[in-house]
Coordinates of C-alpha atoms in Angstrom, one line a residue:
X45 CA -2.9 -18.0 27.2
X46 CA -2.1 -19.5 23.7
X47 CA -4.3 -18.1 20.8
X48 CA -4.7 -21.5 19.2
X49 CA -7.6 -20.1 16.4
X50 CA -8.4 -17.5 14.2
X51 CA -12.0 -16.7 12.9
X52 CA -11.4 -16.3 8.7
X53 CA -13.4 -13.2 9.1
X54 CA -14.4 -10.4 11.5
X55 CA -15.9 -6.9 11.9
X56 CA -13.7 -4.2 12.0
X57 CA -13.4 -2.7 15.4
X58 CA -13.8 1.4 15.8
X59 CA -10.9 1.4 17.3
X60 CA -8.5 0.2 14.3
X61 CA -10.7 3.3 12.0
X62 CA -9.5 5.5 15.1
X63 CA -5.8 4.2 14.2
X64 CA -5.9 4.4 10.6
X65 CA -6.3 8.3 11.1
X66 CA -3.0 8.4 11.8
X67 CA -2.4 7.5 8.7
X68 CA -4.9 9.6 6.7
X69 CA -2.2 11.9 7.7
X70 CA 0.8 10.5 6.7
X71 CA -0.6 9.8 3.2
X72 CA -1.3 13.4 3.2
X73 CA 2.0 14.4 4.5
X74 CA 3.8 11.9 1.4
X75 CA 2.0 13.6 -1.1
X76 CA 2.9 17.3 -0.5
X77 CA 6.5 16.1 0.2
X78 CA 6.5 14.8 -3.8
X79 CA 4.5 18.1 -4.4
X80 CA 7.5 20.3 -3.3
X81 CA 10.2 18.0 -4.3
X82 CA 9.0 16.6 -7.7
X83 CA 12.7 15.9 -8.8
X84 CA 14.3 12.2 -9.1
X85 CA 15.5 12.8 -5.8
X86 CA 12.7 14.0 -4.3
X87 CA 10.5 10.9 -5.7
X88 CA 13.0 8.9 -3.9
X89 CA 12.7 10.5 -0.7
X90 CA 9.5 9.8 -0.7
X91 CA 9.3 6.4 -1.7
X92 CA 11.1 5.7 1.1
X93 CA 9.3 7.1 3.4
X94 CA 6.4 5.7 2.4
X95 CA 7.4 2.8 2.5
X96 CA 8.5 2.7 6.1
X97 CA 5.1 4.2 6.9
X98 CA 3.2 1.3 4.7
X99 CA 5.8 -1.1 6.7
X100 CA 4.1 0.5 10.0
X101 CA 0.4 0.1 9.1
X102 CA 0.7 -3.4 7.5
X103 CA 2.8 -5.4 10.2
X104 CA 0.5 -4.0 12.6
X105 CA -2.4 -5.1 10.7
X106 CA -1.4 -8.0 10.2
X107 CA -0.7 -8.5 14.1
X108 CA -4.4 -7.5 14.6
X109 CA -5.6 -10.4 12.1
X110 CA -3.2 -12.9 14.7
X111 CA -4.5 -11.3 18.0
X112 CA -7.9 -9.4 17.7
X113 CA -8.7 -5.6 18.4
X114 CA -11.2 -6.7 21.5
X115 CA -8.1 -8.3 23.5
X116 CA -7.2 -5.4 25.5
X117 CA -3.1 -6.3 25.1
X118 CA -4.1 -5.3 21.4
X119 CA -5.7 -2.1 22.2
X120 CA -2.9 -0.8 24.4
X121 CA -1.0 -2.2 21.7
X122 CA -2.8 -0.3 18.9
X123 CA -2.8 2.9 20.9
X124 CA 0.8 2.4 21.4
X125 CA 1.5 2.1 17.7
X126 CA -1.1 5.0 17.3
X127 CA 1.1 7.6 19.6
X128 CA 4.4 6.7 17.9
X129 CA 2.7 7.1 14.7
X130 CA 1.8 10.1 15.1
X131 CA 5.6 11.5 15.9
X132 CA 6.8 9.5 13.0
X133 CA 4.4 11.0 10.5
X134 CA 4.7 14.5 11.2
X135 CA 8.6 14.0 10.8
X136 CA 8.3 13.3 7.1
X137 CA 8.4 16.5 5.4
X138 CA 12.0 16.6 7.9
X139 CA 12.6 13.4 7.8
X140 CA 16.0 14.3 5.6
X141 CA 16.5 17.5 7.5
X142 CA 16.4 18.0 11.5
X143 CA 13.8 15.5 12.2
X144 CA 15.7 11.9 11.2
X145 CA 16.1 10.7 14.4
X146 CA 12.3 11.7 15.3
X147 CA 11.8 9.4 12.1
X148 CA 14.2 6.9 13.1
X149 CA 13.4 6.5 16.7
X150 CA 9.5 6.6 16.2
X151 CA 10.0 3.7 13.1
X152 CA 11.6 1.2 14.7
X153 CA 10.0 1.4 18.4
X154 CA 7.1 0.4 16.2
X155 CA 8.3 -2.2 14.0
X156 CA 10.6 -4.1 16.6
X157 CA 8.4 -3.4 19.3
X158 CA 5.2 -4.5 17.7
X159 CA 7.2 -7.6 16.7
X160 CA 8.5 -8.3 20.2
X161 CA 4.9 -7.9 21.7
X162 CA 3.5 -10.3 19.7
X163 CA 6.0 -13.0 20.5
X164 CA 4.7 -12.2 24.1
X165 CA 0.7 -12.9 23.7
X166 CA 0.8 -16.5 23.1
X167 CA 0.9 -17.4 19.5
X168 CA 0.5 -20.3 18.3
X169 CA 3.8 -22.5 17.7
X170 CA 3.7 -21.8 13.8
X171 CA 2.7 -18.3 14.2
X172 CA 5.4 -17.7 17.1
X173 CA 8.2 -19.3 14.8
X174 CA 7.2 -17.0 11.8
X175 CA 7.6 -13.7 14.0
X176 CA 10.5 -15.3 15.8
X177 CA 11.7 -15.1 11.9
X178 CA 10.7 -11.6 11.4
X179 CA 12.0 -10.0 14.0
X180 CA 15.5 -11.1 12.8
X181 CA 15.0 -9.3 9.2
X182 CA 13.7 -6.3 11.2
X183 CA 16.4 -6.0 13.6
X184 CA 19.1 -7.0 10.6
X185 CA 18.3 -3.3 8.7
X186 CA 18.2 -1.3 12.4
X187 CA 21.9 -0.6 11.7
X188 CA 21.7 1.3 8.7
X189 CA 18.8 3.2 10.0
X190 CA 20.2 4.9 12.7
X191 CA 23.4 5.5 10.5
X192 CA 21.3 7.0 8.2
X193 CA 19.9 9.0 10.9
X194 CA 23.2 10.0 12.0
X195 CA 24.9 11.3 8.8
X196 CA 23.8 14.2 6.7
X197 CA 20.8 14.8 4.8
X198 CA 23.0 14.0 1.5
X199 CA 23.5 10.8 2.5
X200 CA 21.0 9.5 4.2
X201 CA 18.5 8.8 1.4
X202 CA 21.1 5.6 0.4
X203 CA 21.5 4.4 4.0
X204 CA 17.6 4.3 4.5
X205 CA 17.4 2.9 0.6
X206 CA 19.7 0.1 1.8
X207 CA 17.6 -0.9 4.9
X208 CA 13.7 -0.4 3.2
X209 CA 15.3 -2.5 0.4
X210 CA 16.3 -5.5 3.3
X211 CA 12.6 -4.9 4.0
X212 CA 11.4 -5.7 1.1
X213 CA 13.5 -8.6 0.5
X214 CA 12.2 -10.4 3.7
X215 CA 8.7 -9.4 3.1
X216 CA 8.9 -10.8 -0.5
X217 CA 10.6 -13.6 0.6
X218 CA 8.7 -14.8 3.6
X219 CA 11.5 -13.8 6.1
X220 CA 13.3 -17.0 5.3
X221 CA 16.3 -18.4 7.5
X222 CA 19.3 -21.0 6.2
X223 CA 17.9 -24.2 7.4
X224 CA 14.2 -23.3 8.8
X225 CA 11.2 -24.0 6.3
X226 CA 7.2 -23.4 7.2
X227 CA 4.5 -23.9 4.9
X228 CA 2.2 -21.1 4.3
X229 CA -0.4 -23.1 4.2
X230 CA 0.3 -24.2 8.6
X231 CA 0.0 -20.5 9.2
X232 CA -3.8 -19.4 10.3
X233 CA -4.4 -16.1 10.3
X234 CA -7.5 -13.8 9.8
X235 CA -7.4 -13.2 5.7
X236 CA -10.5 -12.0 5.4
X237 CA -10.1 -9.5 8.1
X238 CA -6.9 -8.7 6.8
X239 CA -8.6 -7.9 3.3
X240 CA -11.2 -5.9 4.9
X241 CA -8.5 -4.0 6.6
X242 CA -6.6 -3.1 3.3
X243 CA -10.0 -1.9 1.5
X244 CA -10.1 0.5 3.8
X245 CA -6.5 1.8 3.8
X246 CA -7.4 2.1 0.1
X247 CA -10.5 4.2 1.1
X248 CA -7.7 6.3 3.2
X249 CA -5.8 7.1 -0.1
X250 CA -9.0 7.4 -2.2
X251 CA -9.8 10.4 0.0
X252 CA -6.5 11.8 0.0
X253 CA -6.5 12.7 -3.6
X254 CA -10.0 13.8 -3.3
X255 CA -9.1 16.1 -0.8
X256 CA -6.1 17.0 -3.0
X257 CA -8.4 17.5 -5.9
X258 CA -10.7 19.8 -3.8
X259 CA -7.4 21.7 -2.1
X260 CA -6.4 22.5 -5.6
X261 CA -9.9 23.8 -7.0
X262 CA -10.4 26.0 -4.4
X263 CA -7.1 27.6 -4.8
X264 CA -7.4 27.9 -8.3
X265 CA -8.7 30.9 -10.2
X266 CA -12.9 29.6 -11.0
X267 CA -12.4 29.5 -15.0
X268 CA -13.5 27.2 -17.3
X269 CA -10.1 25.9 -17.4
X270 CA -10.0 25.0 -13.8
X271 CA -13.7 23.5 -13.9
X272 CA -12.1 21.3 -16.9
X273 CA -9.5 20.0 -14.9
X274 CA -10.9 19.3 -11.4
X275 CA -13.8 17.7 -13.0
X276 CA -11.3 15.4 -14.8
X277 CA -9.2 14.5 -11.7
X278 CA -12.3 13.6 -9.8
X279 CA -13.5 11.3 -13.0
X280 CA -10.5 9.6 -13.3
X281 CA -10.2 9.5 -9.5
X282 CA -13.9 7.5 -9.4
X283 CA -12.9 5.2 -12.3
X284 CA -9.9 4.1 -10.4
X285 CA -11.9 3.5 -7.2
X286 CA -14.0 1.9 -9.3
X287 CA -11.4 -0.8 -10.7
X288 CA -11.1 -1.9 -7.3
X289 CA -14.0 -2.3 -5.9
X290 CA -16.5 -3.1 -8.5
X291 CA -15.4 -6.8 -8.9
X292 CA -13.9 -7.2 -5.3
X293 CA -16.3 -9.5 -3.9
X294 CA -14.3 -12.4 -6.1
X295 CA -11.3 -11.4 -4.1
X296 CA -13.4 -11.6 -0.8
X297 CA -14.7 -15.3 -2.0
X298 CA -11.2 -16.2 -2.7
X299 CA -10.1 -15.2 0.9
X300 CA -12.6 -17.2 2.5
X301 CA -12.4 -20.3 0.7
X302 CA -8.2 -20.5 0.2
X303 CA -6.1 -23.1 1.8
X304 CA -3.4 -21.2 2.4
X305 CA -4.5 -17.7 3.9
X306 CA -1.3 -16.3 4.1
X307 CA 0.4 -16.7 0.7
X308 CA -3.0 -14.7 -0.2
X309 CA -2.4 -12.5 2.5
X310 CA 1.3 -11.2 1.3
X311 CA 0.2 -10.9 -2.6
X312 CA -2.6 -8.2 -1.2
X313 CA 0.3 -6.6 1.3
X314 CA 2.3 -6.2 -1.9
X315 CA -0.2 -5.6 -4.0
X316 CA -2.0 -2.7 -1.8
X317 CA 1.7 -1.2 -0.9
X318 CA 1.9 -0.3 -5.2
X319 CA -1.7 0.8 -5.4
X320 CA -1.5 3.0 -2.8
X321 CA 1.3 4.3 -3.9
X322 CA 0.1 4.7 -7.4
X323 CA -2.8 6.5 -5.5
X324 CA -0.5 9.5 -4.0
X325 CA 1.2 9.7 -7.9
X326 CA -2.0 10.6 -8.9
X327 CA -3.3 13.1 -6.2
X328 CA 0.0 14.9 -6.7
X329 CA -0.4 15.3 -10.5
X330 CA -4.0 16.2 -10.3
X331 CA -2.9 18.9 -8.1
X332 CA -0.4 20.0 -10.9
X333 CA -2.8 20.0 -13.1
X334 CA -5.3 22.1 -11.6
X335 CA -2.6 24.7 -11.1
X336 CA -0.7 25.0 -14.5
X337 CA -3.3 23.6 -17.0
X338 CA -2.2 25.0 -20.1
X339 CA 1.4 24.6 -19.5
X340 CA 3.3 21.9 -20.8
X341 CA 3.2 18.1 -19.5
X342 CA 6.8 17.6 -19.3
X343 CA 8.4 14.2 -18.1
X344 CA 7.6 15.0 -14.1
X345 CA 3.6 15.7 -14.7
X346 CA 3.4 12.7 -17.1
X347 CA 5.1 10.7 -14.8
X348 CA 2.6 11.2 -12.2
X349 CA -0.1 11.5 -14.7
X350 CA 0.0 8.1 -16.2
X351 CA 2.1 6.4 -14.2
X352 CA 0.2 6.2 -10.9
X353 CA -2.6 5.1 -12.7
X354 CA -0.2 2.5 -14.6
X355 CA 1.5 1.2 -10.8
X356 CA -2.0 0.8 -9.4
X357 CA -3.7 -1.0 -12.2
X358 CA -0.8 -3.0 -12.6
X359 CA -0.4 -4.0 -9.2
X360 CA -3.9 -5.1 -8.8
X361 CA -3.4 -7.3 -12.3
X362 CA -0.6 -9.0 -10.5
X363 CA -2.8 -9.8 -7.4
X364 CA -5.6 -11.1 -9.7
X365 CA -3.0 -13.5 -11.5
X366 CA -1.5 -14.4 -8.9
X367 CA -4.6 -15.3 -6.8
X368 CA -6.9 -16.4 -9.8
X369 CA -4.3 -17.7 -12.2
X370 CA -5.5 -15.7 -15.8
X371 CA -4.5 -12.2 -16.6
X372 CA -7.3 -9.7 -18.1
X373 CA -6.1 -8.6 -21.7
X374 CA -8.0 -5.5 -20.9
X375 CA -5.8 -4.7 -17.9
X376 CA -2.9 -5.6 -20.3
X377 CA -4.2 -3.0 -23.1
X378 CA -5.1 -0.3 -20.2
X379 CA -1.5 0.0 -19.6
X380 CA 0.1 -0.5 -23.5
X381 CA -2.1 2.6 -23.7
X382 CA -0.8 4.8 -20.2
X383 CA 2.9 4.0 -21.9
X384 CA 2.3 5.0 -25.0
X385 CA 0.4 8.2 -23.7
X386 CA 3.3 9.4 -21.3
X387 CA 5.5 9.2 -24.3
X388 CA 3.6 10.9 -26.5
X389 CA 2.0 13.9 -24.7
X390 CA 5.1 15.2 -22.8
X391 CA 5.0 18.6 -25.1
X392 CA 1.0 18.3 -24.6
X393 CA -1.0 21.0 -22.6
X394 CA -0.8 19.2 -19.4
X395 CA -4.7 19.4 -19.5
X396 CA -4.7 17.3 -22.5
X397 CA -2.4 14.9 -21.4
X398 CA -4.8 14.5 -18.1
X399 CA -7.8 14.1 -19.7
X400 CA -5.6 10.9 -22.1
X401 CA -4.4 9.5 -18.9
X402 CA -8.4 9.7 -17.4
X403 CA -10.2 8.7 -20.8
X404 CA -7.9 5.2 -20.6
X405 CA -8.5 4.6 -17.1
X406 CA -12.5 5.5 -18.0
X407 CA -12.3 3.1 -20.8
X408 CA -10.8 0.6 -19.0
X409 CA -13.7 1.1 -16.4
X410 CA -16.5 0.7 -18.6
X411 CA -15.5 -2.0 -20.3
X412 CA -15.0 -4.1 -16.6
X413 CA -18.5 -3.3 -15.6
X414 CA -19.8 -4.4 -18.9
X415 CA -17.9 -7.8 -17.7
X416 CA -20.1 -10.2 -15.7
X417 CA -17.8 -10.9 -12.4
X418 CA -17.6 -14.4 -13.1
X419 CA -16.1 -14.2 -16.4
X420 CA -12.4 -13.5 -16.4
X421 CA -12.2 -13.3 -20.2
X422 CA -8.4 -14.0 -19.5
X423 CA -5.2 -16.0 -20.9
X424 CA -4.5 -18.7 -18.3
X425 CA -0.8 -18.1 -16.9
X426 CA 1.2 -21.0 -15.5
X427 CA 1.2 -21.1 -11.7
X428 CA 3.7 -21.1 -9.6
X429 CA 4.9 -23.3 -6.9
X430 CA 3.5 -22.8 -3.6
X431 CA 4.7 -20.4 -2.1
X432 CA 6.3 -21.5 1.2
X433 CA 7.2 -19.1 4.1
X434 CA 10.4 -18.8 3.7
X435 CA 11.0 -21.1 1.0
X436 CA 9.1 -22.1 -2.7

């Protein structure tokens, strides 16, 4: 049976909320690995590691949008991916010890076996070339995965770098091949669904550094000091949340009425990977804050403190240029004003330096919900070519 259409927009299944559960844990398992490594190398780490995990959930996502939740291939599917998950995600706070290969194994039975089923379920011929394309970047890094796997702790953090970072390529590039062009704009996929999908990964993160927030208080002696600073993580936590969803409904138009789905598509993949991440900076610094509120900042704390908020903001300004074509001078001043207070409050009270980092991302709030949602009040910014899969 050839899937030969795609419905721009459909309700999300219980079944996918039952697999994104999965990965309400591995968010939570990324952000204490920062919390007990927050060194250069242990930011690494975990950057890696999430972003094999964000690798997991958004391919398979994505693969949902192509062949929907209600086909019973993709629910065996789905549970599939679910089980291996599972494995994969517990492995992370081990992933550089004893439990690589657990990490290893789990990772790439999803990623190339996901990919293989799919070229299986009868795609359409555009849609089966593309994955026919993918499977060859994801099969190209395998190598330096399992070598990673097999060497030391020491050195596996650059073997995995090496093969996330071939991942990234072909997912910024379209997975191209020498000689083999497709337009974006043949492939037909599900955008809205997919969009729908990613709100709701970013509901996933949103309550991870709640819960974070919450963990913290309730270890935390009850003083004034810790009343201060939990109640300034959960502010600033609600103002972000509030960035994205407050005008998100323009995005949702967009989806529906593009041409070209899937060029859309990829700038949210991207743009939801740095948000999310951004997301799990932030849960981990309000967690350090809570604990040591009077101490000082220091590089790591500010780090964390206004750069998460700095990566998600940012990341979503790139996806509003990039679909919309103008960038908001406010989002622009928002972050001028996280840089400048990172540098400047590193010998701060670390409770002073988080209620800086929340007043900007508060400001920046208010002053996007005085903003009717149909007035950009942006600089128009050239636009790019169109981007091709594969090829611009």
């Amino acid at each position: 049976m050839e899937l030969t259409s795609v419905p721009a927009r459909r309700e999300v299944t219980p079944l996918e909320l039952f697999f994104d559960l999965v990965y309400v844990f591995a968010i939570g398992q990324l952000s204490h690995q920062l919390l007990a490594h927050p060194t250069w190398t242990g930011a690494a780490q975990t950057l890696v590691l999430y972003l094999a995990v964000y690798a997991a959930w958004a391919y398979t996502t994505w693969a949902v949008t192509l062949v929907p939740a209600e086909d019973p291939r993709t629910r065996r599917m789905l549970l599939a991916v679910m089980f291996a998950g599972l494995f994969m995600n517990a492995a992370i706070p081990r992933a550089f010890g004893d439990a690589g290969w657990l990490f290893v194994a789990t990772f790439l039975l999803i990623h190339l076996g996901r990919t293989v089923w799919l070229l299986t379920v009868g795609l359409d011929p555009v849609n089966q070339e593309h994955f026919r394309r993918v499977l060859v970047w994801f099969v190209a890094p395998a190598p330096l995965w399992v070598t990673g796997a097999a060497v030391d702790g020491g050195a596996r953090p650059a073997w995995w770098a090496a093969a996330i970072l071939v991942e990234l390529v072909g997912t910024w590039a379209a997975h191209p091949l020498p000689g083999r062009r497709l337009d974006s704009r043949e492939v037909t996929f599900a955008g809205g669904h997919l969009l729908e999908r990613g709100r709701l990964f970013v509901i996933i993160a949103f309550g991870e550094t709640v819960m974070t927030t919450g963990t913290a208080l309730t270890t935390a002696p009850y003083q004034p000091m810790t009343l201060l600073t939990s109640s300034v993580a959960l502010t600033g936590t609600v103002a972000l949340f509030w960035l994205f969803f407050s005008h998100s409904e323009r995005v949702v138009r967009h989806y529906q009425r593009t041409e070209d789905p899937m060029r859309a598509g990829r700038s949210g993949v991207i743009s939801l990977m740095a948000s999310v991440a951004g997301l799990i900076a932030v849960a981990v610094a309000d967690e350090r804050v809570i604990a040591h509120p009077t101490e000082h900042a220091g590089i790591t704390t500010n780090l964390l403190l206004f750069g998460g908020p700095a990566l998600y903001i940012g990341a979503q300004t790139w996806h509003g240029a990039t679909l919309f074509d103008d960038l908001l001078w406010s989002r622009l001043l928002a972050l001028s004003a996280l840089v400048i207070g990172c540098a400047v409050t590193t010998t701060a009270p670390a409770y002073l330096a988080a209620v800086i980092a929340a007043a900007i991302v508060v400001s920046l709030a208010m002053f996007e919900e005085r903003r009717p949602a149909g007035d950009a009040r942006a600089r128009p910014i050239p636009s790019g070519p169109q981007v091709a899969d594969g090829n611009t």
